C-alpha cells in the first residue's frame, strides 16, 4: 500500500537523488503521519475514557505527540530544502539532522511522562473495564502503527533520512506500548490482576532507552562522523580508474546534509609527465566524481618522481621501520633534498585516529632507520590524521 501511495502522491518518485524529490517524500511522510496519528489519538482517548484505562488515554496522548512530531518533520524537510544563501553557502540540509534530533528527544520526553503516569497508576490502582470493542480498537491501532513504522523506514532508506528513521523507531515503540496495554487488559480480564501500571513502566523504560539510542544516531552527523565506507570506495574507484593516477592520499569528506557532500583529495602524478595533460586529467576526474556521485569534488595534483633509485630505496627503508608501529597507516609526498653538509628526507606520515604513539617516537624510529644508511641523512616529517580509510589504495601503505 505504501508503494502505491508513493507512486500516486510523490512526483518523479524514482529520482531519489534529486533534492526536490527528497523534499516531496519528506512532506508526504509528514502528512501521512499527521492524519493517521490524529485518527489514533481520538480513537484511543475515547476508548480509554470509556474503559477507565489511564494507559490507553496516555497512549492516545502519545499519538497526539506523534502528530506534532510529524508536523515538525514536515516543516523540517521544507526548511532543509531551502537554497544556499550568503550566510549559509553550503545550504540548509543539516536542518533535517536537527529535526531528527528533536524527534529523538521528543521520544525521551514521552517515555518520562509515561513513566510518571504509570508509577501513579501503580500507587493508586483503578479497575480497568475490559471489552472486546476496546481490544479490537487496540489491535487496529497496533496494525496502523506497524504500517507507519514500515512505511517511514522504507522511505527513510530510499532517501537516506535520519529523521524518518527516528520516526519509524517511534512508531515501532508505539506498537510495543499499545501491545503492552492490550496485554494488561487481557491479563486483567482473565486473572483479575491489575498490571496496567507495571506494563506502562516497562514500556516507558524501553521508550526512554530507544530515545537515547536515537539521540546518539541523529546527533552523529552533526558532530562530524566518518564518511560512509561505500561512498569512500566509490570515490576511490572513480579516481583510480583514470590512467595516469599513481597514488592518492588526504581524502577528506564533509557532509553538510543529504545531497550536500563536499570532498577533496591529493592525486599523485608522474613529475616527468606533461603538466598540461596531468592538469587536464585532474579536471576530468573532478567532473566524473561530481557527475557520477553528486559530490562537489576538488583534487590537488602532487607530482612525484618515480625513476629515482635513491627515493625508491629510502621509501623502502622508512616503510620497513614503520611496519611494526601500530597506528601508522601510510606515508606520502616523499622527496629528498640534498645539501652540502646533510640531506633532508621529507615526507608526510598518516596516523589513524586511534594511534597511541607520540610524534617524537615515530620521528625517532625514522631517524634511526635513515642514519643506519647514512649518518648525514635527516628526516623532516609532517604528521596527518586519517579522516578516511584508504587501505591499500593509499600512496605508500604500511
CSV table of C-alpha atoms in Angstrom, one decimal:
chain,number,residue,atom,x,y,z
A,1,UNK,CA,0.0,0.0,0.0
A,2,UNK,CA,2.8,2.4,0.9
A,3,UNK,CA,4.4,1.9,-2.6
A,4,UNK,CA,1.0,2.6,-4.2
A,5,UNK,CA,0.6,5.9,-2.2
A,6,UNK,CA,4.1,7.0,-3.0
A,7,UNK,CA,3.6,6.5,-6.8
A,8,UNK,CA,0.3,8.3,-6.5
A,9,UNK,CA,1.4,11.4,-4.5
A,10,UNK,CA,5.2,11.7,-5.0
A,11,UNK,CA,6.0,13.2,-8.4
A,12,UNK,CA,9.1,11.7,-10.0
A,13,UNK,CA,9.3,9.2,-7.1
A,14,UNK,CA,12.1,7.1,-8.6
A,15,UNK,CA,14.6,10.0,-8.7
A,16,UNK,CA,15.5,10.0,-5.0
A,17,UNK,CA,18.9,11.7,-5.5
A,18,UNK,CA,17.0,14.9,-6.6
A,19,UNK,CA,16.7,17.3,-3.5
A,20,UNK,CA,13.2,18.3,-4.7
A,21,UNK,CA,12.1,14.7,-4.8
A,22,UNK,CA,13.5,14.1,-1.3
A,23,UNK,CA,11.5,17.1,-0.1
A,24,UNK,CA,8.3,15.6,-1.6
A,25,UNK,CA,9.0,12.3,0.1
A,26,UNK,CA,9.5,14.0,3.4
A,27,UNK,CA,6.4,16.2,3.1
A,28,UNK,CA,4.3,13.2,2.1
A,29,UNK,CA,5.6,11.2,5.1
A,30,UNK,CA,4.8,14.1,7.4
A,31,UNK,CA,1.2,14.5,6.1
A,32,UNK,CA,0.6,10.7,6.4
A,33,UNK,CA,1.9,10.8,9.9
A,34,UNK,CA,-0.3,13.7,10.9
A,35,UNK,CA,-3.5,12.2,9.6
A,36,UNK,CA,-3.0,8.7,10.9
A,37,UNK,CA,-1.8,9.8,14.3
A,38,UNK,CA,-4.7,12.2,14.8
A,39,UNK,CA,-7.1,9.4,14.0
A,40,UNK,CA,-5.5,7.1,16.5
A,41,UNK,CA,-5.3,9.8,19.1
A,42,UNK,CA,-9.1,10.5,19.0
A,43,UNK,CA,-9.9,6.8,18.9
A,44,UNK,CA,-7.7,5.8,21.9
A,45,UNK,CA,-8.7,8.7,24.1
A,46,UNK,CA,-12.4,7.9,23.6
A,47,UNK,CA,-11.8,4.2,24.3
A,48,UNK,CA,-9.6,5.0,27.3
A,49,UNK,CA,-12.2,7.2,28.9
A,50,UNK,CA,-14.8,4.5,28.3
A,51,UNK,CA,-12.8,1.7,29.8
A,52,UNK,CA,-11.2,3.9,32.6
A,53,UNK,CA,-7.7,2.9,31.4
A,54,UNK,CA,-5.1,5.6,32.0
A,55,UNK,CA,-2.7,3.6,29.9
A,56,UNK,CA,-5.0,3.8,26.9
A,57,UNK,CA,-5.5,7.5,27.4
A,58,UNK,CA,-1.7,8.0,27.8
A,59,UNK,CA,-1.2,6.1,24.6
A,60,UNK,CA,-3.7,8.3,22.8
A,61,UNK,CA,-1.9,11.4,24.1
A,62,UNK,CA,1.3,9.8,22.8
A,63,UNK,CA,-0.3,9.7,19.3
A,64,UNK,CA,-1.1,13.4,19.6
A,65,UNK,CA,2.6,14.0,20.3
A,66,UNK,CA,3.4,11.8,17.3
A,67,UNK,CA,1.2,14.0,15.2
A,68,UNK,CA,3.1,17.0,16.5
A,69,UNK,CA,6.4,15.4,15.6
A,70,UNK,CA,5.1,14.7,12.1
A,71,UNK,CA,4.3,18.4,11.7
A,72,UNK,CA,7.9,19.1,12.8
A,73,UNK,CA,9.1,16.6,10.2
A,74,UNK,CA,7.0,18.3,7.5
A,75,UNK,CA,8.4,21.7,8.4
A,76,UNK,CA,12.0,20.3,8.7
A,77,UNK,CA,12.0,18.9,5.2
A,78,UNK,CA,10.7,22.3,3.9
A,79,UNK,CA,13.4,24.3,5.6
A,80,UNK,CA,16.1,21.8,4.7
A,81,UNK,CA,15.3,22.2,1.0
A,82,UNK,CA,16.0,26.0,1.0
A,83,UNK,CA,18.7,27.0,-1.4
A,84,UNK,CA,22.1,28.4,-0.4
A,85,UNK,CA,22.4,32.0,0.7
A,86,UNK,CA,25.1,34.4,1.7
A,87,UNK,CA,25.1,33.3,5.3
A,88,UNK,CA,24.8,29.6,4.5
A,89,UNK,CA,26.8,28.9,1.3
A,90,UNK,CA,26.6,25.2,1.9
A,91,UNK,CA,22.8,25.1,2.0
A,92,UNK,CA,20.4,24.2,4.8
A,93,UNK,CA,20.2,20.4,4.5
A,94,UNK,CA,21.5,19.9,8.0
A,95,UNK,CA,18.2,21.1,9.3
A,96,UNK,CA,17.0,17.6,8.6
A,97,UNK,CA,19.5,16.3,11.1
A,98,UNK,CA,18.3,18.8,13.7
A,99,UNK,CA,14.7,17.6,13.0
A,100,UNK,CA,15.7,14.0,13.6
A,101,UNK,CA,17.4,15.0,16.9
A,102,UNK,CA,14.3,16.9,18.0
A,103,UNK,CA,12.1,13.8,17.3
A,104,UNK,CA,14.6,11.7,19.3
A,105,UNK,CA,14.5,14.0,22.3
A,106,UNK,CA,10.7,14.1,22.0
A,107,UNK,CA,10.6,10.3,22.3
A,108,UNK,CA,12.6,10.5,25.6
A,109,UNK,CA,10.2,13.1,27.0
A,110,UNK,CA,7.2,10.9,26.1
A,111,UNK,CA,8.9,8.0,27.8
A,112,UNK,CA,9.5,10.0,31.0
A,113,UNK,CA,5.9,11.3,31.0
A,114,UNK,CA,4.6,7.7,30.6
A,115,UNK,CA,6.8,6.5,33.4
A,116,UNK,CA,5.3,9.2,35.8
A,117,UNK,CA,1.8,8.3,34.8
A,118,UNK,CA,2.4,4.5,35.2
A,119,UNK,CA,4.0,4.9,38.6
A,120,UNK,CA,1.0,6.9,39.7
A,121,UNK,CA,-1.2,4.1,38.4
A,122,UNK,CA,0.7,1.5,40.5
A,123,UNK,CA,0.4,3.7,43.6
A,124,UNK,CA,-3.3,4.4,43.0
A,125,UNK,CA,-4.7,1.4,41.0
A,126,UNK,CA,-8.2,1.5,39.5
A,127,UNK,CA,-10.1,-1.4,37.9
A,128,UNK,CA,-9.8,-1.4,34.1
A,129,UNK,CA,-13.0,-2.3,32.3
A,130,UNK,CA,-12.4,-4.8,29.5
A,131,UNK,CA,-14.5,-5.0,26.4
A,132,UNK,CA,-14.0,-6.7,23.1
A,133,UNK,CA,-14.6,-3.4,21.3
A,134,UNK,CA,-11.6,-1.9,23.3
A,135,UNK,CA,-9.4,-4.9,22.4
A,136,UNK,CA,-10.4,-4.6,18.8
A,137,UNK,CA,-9.6,-0.9,18.6
A,138,UNK,CA,-6.2,-1.6,20.2
A,139,UNK,CA,-5.5,-4.3,17.6
A,140,UNK,CA,-6.4,-1.8,14.9
A,141,UNK,CA,-4.1,0.7,16.4
A,142,UNK,CA,-1.2,-1.8,16.6
A,143,UNK,CA,-1.7,-2.6,12.9
A,144,UNK,CA,-1.8,1.1,11.9
A,145,UNK,CA,1.4,1.8,13.9
A,146,UNK,CA,3.1,-1.2,12.5
A,147,UNK,CA,2.3,0.0,9.0
A,148,UNK,CA,3.5,3.5,9.9
A,149,UNK,CA,6.8,2.1,11.1
A,150,UNK,CA,7.4,0.1,7.9
A,151,UNK,CA,6.2,3.0,5.8
A,152,UNK,CA,8.6,5.5,7.4
A,153,UNK,CA,11.5,3.1,7.5
A,154,UNK,CA,11.0,2.3,3.8
A,155,UNK,CA,11.0,6.0,2.8
A,156,UNK,CA,13.9,6.7,5.2
A,157,UNK,CA,16.0,4.1,3.4
A,158,UNK,CA,15.0,5.3,0.0
A,159,UNK,CA,16.2,8.9,0.7
A,160,UNK,CA,18.7,8.2,3.5
A,161,UNK,CA,16.9,10.2,6.1
A,162,UNK,CA,17.8,10.1,9.8
A,163,UNK,CA,14.6,12.0,10.6
A,164,UNK,CA,12.3,9.3,9.1
A,165,UNK,CA,14.4,6.6,10.6
A,166,UNK,CA,13.7,8.2,14.0
A,167,UNK,CA,10.0,8.5,13.2
A,168,UNK,CA,10.0,4.8,12.2
A,169,UNK,CA,11.5,3.9,15.5
A,170,UNK,CA,8.9,6.0,17.3
A,171,UNK,CA,6.1,4.1,15.5
A,172,UNK,CA,7.7,0.8,16.5
A,173,UNK,CA,7.8,1.9,20.1
A,174,UNK,CA,4.1,2.7,19.8
A,175,UNK,CA,3.4,-0.8,18.6
A,176,UNK,CA,5.2,-2.2,21.7
A,177,UNK,CA,3.5,0.2,24.1
A,178,UNK,CA,0.0,-0.4,22.7
A,179,UNK,CA,0.7,-4.1,22.7
A,180,UNK,CA,1.6,-3.9,26.4
A,181,UNK,CA,-1.7,-2.1,27.1
A,182,UNK,CA,-3.6,-4.8,25.3
A,183,UNK,CA,-1.8,-7.5,27.2
A,184,UNK,CA,-2.5,-5.8,30.5
A,185,UNK,CA,-6.2,-5.7,29.6
A,186,UNK,CA,-6.3,-9.4,28.7
A,187,UNK,CA,-4.4,-10.3,31.9
A,188,UNK,CA,-6.9,-8.2,34.0
A,189,UNK,CA,-9.9,-9.8,32.2
A,190,UNK,CA,-8.9,-13.4,32.9
A,191,UNK,CA,-6.9,-13.2,36.2
A,192,UNK,CA,-8.1,-10.1,37.9
A,193,UNK,CA,-4.6,-8.8,38.3
A,194,UNK,CA,-4.1,-5.0,37.7
A,195,UNK,CA,-0.9,-4.9,35.6
A,196,UNK,CA,-1.8,-1.6,33.8
A,197,UNK,CA,0.8,0.5,35.7
A,198,UNK,CA,3.6,-2.2,35.6
A,199,UNK,CA,3.2,-2.6,31.9
A,200,UNK,CA,3.3,1.1,31.5
A,201,UNK,CA,6.6,1.3,33.4
A,202,UNK,CA,8.2,-1.4,31.3
A,203,UNK,CA,7.2,0.3,28.1
A,204,UNK,CA,8.4,3.7,29.4
A,205,UNK,CA,11.8,2.2,30.1
A,206,UNK,CA,12.0,0.8,26.6
A,207,UNK,CA,10.9,4.1,25.0
A,208,UNK,CA,13.5,6.1,27.0
A,209,UNK,CA,16.3,3.7,26.1
A,210,UNK,CA,15.2,3.8,22.4
A,211,UNK,CA,15.2,7.6,22.5
A,212,UNK,CA,18.7,7.8,23.9
A,213,UNK,CA,19.9,5.5,21.2
A,214,UNK,CA,18.2,7.7,18.6
A,215,UNK,CA,19.8,10.8,20.0
A,216,UNK,CA,23.2,9.2,19.6
A,217,UNK,CA,22.4,8.2,16.0
A,218,UNK,CA,20.9,11.5,14.9
A,219,UNK,CA,23.5,13.7,16.6
A,220,UNK,CA,26.4,11.8,15.0
A,221,UNK,CA,26.2,13.6,11.6
A,222,UNK,CA,26.1,17.0,13.4
A,223,UNK,CA,29.2,16.2,15.3
A,224,UNK,CA,31.1,15.1,12.2
A,225,UNK,CA,31.0,11.3,11.7
A,226,UNK,CA,33.3,9.3,9.4
A,227,UNK,CA,32.1,9.2,5.8
A,228,UNK,CA,30.2,6.2,4.5
A,229,UNK,CA,32.7,3.4,3.5
A,230,UNK,CA,30.8,2.7,0.3
A,231,UNK,CA,31.0,6.4,-0.6
A,232,UNK,CA,34.8,6.4,0.0
A,233,UNK,CA,35.2,3.2,-2.1
A,234,UNK,CA,33.2,4.8,-4.9
A,235,UNK,CA,35.3,7.9,-4.9
A,236,UNK,CA,38.5,5.9,-4.9
A,237,UNK,CA,37.2,3.6,-7.7
A,238,UNK,CA,36.3,6.6,-9.9
A,239,UNK,CA,39.7,8.4,-9.3
A,240,UNK,CA,41.9,5.3,-9.7
A,241,UNK,CA,40.1,4.3,-12.9
A,242,UNK,CA,41.8,7.2,-14.6
A,243,UNK,CA,45.1,6.3,-16.4
A,244,UNK,CA,48.0,8.3,-15.0
A,245,UNK,CA,47.0,8.3,-11.4
A,246,UNK,CA,49.9,6.9,-9.4
A,247,UNK,CA,48.6,7.3,-5.9
A,248,UNK,CA,46.0,9.0,-3.7
A,249,UNK,CA,46.0,10.4,-0.2
A,250,UNK,CA,44.4,13.0,2.1
A,251,UNK,CA,40.8,12.3,1.1
A,252,UNK,CA,38.5,14.5,3.2
A,253,UNK,CA,34.7,14.3,3.0
A,254,UNK,CA,32.5,17.0,4.5
A,255,UNK,CA,28.8,16.2,4.9
A,256,UNK,CA,26.5,19.3,5.0
A,257,UNK,CA,23.3,17.2,4.8
A,258,UNK,CA,21.7,14.9,2.3
A,259,UNK,CA,22.7,15.9,-1.2
A,260,UNK,CA,25.3,18.4,0.1
A,261,UNK,CA,28.6,16.5,0.2
A,262,UNK,CA,32.0,18.1,-0.5
A,263,UNK,CA,35.2,16.2,-0.8
A,264,UNK,CA,38.9,16.9,-1.6
A,265,UNK,CA,41.8,14.6,-2.4
A,266,UNK,CA,45.5,14.7,-3.3
A,267,UNK,CA,46.3,12.8,-6.5
A,268,UNK,CA,49.8,11.8,-7.4
A,269,UNK,CA,51.1,12.1,-11.0
A,270,UNK,CA,54.4,11.5,-12.7
A,271,UNK,CA,56.6,14.6,-12.2
A,272,UNK,CA,58.3,13.9,-15.5
A,273,UNK,CA,55.0,13.9,-17.4
A,274,UNK,CA,53.3,16.7,-19.3
A,275,UNK,CA,52.0,19.2,-16.8
A,276,UNK,CA,49.1,20.3,-19.0
A,277,UNK,CA,48.0,16.7,-19.6
A,278,UNK,CA,48.1,16.0,-15.9
A,279,UNK,CA,46.1,19.1,-15.2
A,280,UNK,CA,43.5,18.0,-17.8
A,281,UNK,CA,43.3,14.6,-16.2
A,282,UNK,CA,42.6,16.1,-12.8
A,283,UNK,CA,39.9,18.3,-14.3
A,284,UNK,CA,38.3,15.1,-15.8
A,285,UNK,CA,38.4,13.3,-12.5
A,286,UNK,CA,36.7,16.2,-10.7
A,287,UNK,CA,34.0,16.3,-13.3
A,288,UNK,CA,33.5,12.5,-13.3
A,289,UNK,CA,33.2,12.3,-9.5
A,290,UNK,CA,30.6,15.2,-9.4
A,291,UNK,CA,28.5,13.7,-12.2
A,292,UNK,CA,28.6,10.1,-11.0
A,293,UNK,CA,28.4,10.6,-7.2
A,294,UNK,CA,26.7,14.0,-6.9
A,295,UNK,CA,29.7,15.3,-4.9
A,296,UNK,CA,31.4,18.7,-5.1
A,297,UNK,CA,34.9,17.4,-5.6
A,298,UNK,CA,38.3,19.2,-5.6
A,299,UNK,CA,41.6,17.4,-6.4
A,300,UNK,CA,45.1,18.6,-5.7
A,301,UNK,CA,47.8,17.4,-8.0
A,302,UNK,CA,51.0,16.1,-6.4
A,303,UNK,CA,53.9,15.4,-8.8
A,304,UNK,CA,56.2,12.6,-7.7
A,305,UNK,CA,59.5,11.2,-9.0
A,306,UNK,CA,59.1,7.5,-9.9
A,307,UNK,CA,62.5,6.8,-11.5
A,308,UNK,CA,64.9,7.9,-8.8
A,309,UNK,CA,66.6,4.8,-7.3
A,310,UNK,CA,67.6,6.7,-4.0
A,311,UNK,CA,64.0,7.7,-3.5
A,312,UNK,CA,62.8,4.1,-4.0
A,313,UNK,CA,65.4,2.8,-1.6
A,314,UNK,CA,64.7,5.3,1.2
A,315,UNK,CA,60.9,4.7,0.8
A,316,UNK,CA,61.5,1.1,1.5
A,317,UNK,CA,63.8,1.9,4.5
A,318,UNK,CA,61.1,4.1,6.1
A,319,UNK,CA,58.3,1.7,5.3
A,320,UNK,CA,60.2,-1.1,6.9
A,321,UNK,CA,60.8,1.0,10.0
A,322,UNK,CA,57.1,1.9,10.4
A,323,UNK,CA,55.6,-1.5,9.6
A,324,UNK,CA,55.6,-2.8,13.2
A,325,UNK,CA,54.3,0.5,14.5
A,326,UNK,CA,50.5,0.2,15.1
A,327,UNK,CA,48.5,3.3,14.1
A,328,UNK,CA,51.0,4.4,11.4
A,329,UNK,CA,48.9,4.0,8.2
A,330,UNK,CA,50.9,5.3,5.3
A,331,UNK,CA,53.5,7.8,4.0
A,332,UNK,CA,53.2,10.2,1.0
A,333,UNK,CA,54.8,13.3,-0.6
A,334,UNK,CA,58.2,11.6,-0.3
A,335,UNK,CA,61.1,13.6,-1.6
A,336,UNK,CA,64.8,14.0,-0.9
A,337,UNK,CA,66.6,17.4,-0.8
A,338,UNK,CA,70.4,17.1,-0.8
A,339,UNK,CA,72.7,19.8,0.7
A,340,UNK,CA,76.4,20.5,1.1
A,341,UNK,CA,76.6,19.0,4.7
A,342,UNK,CA,73.4,16.9,5.0
A,343,UNK,CA,70.4,15.5,3.1
A,344,UNK,CA,66.8,16.1,4.2
A,345,UNK,CA,64.4,13.2,3.6
A,346,UNK,CA,61.0,14.9,3.6
A,347,UNK,CA,57.6,13.1,3.8
A,348,UNK,CA,54.2,13.0,5.4
A,349,UNK,CA,53.0,10.3,7.8
A,350,UNK,CA,49.3,9.5,8.1
A,351,UNK,CA,48.2,8.4,11.5
A,352,UNK,CA,45.0,6.5,12.3
A,353,UNK,CA,42.6,8.2,14.8
A,354,UNK,CA,43.4,5.5,17.4
A,355,UNK,CA,47.2,5.8,17.1
A,356,UNK,CA,48.7,5.7,20.6
A,357,UNK,CA,52.3,6.5,19.5
A,358,UNK,CA,53.7,10.0,20.0
A,359,UNK,CA,55.1,12.0,17.1
A,360,UNK,CA,58.5,12.0,18.8
A,361,UNK,CA,58.5,8.2,18.9
A,362,UNK,CA,57.7,7.9,15.3
A,363,UNK,CA,60.3,10.5,14.3
A,364,UNK,CA,62.9,8.7,16.4
A,365,UNK,CA,62.2,5.4,14.6
A,366,UNK,CA,62.5,7.1,11.2
A,367,UNK,CA,65.7,8.9,12.2
A,368,UNK,CA,67.3,5.7,13.4
A,369,UNK,CA,66.4,4.0,10.1
A,370,UNK,CA,67.9,6.6,7.8
A,371,UNK,CA,71.0,7.1,9.8
A,372,UNK,CA,71.7,3.4,9.5
A,373,UNK,CA,72.0,4.1,5.8
A,374,UNK,CA,73.9,7.5,6.1
A,375,UNK,CA,74.7,9.5,9.2
A,376,UNK,CA,74.2,12.7,7.3
A,377,UNK,CA,70.5,11.9,6.5
A,378,UNK,CA,67.8,13.7,8.5
A,379,UNK,CA,64.1,13.3,8.4
A,380,UNK,CA,61.6,16.1,8.1
A,381,UNK,CA,58.1,14.8,8.9
A,382,UNK,CA,54.6,16.3,8.6
A,383,UNK,CA,52.0,14.4,10.5
A,384,UNK,CA,48.5,13.9,9.1
A,385,UNK,CA,45.4,12.4,10.5
A,386,UNK,CA,43.5,9.7,8.6
A,387,UNK,CA,40.0,11.1,8.1
A,388,UNK,CA,39.0,8.2,5.8
A,389,UNK,CA,40.4,4.7,5.4
A,390,UNK,CA,42.1,4.3,2.0
A,391,UNK,CA,43.7,1.0,3.0
A,392,UNK,CA,45.9,-0.5,0.3
A,393,UNK,CA,45.0,2.4,-2.1
A,394,UNK,CA,47.0,4.9,0.0
A,395,UNK,CA,50.2,6.3,-1.6
A,396,UNK,CA,52.6,4.0,0.3
A,397,UNK,CA,50.5,1.8,2.7
A,398,UNK,CA,52.4,0.1,5.5
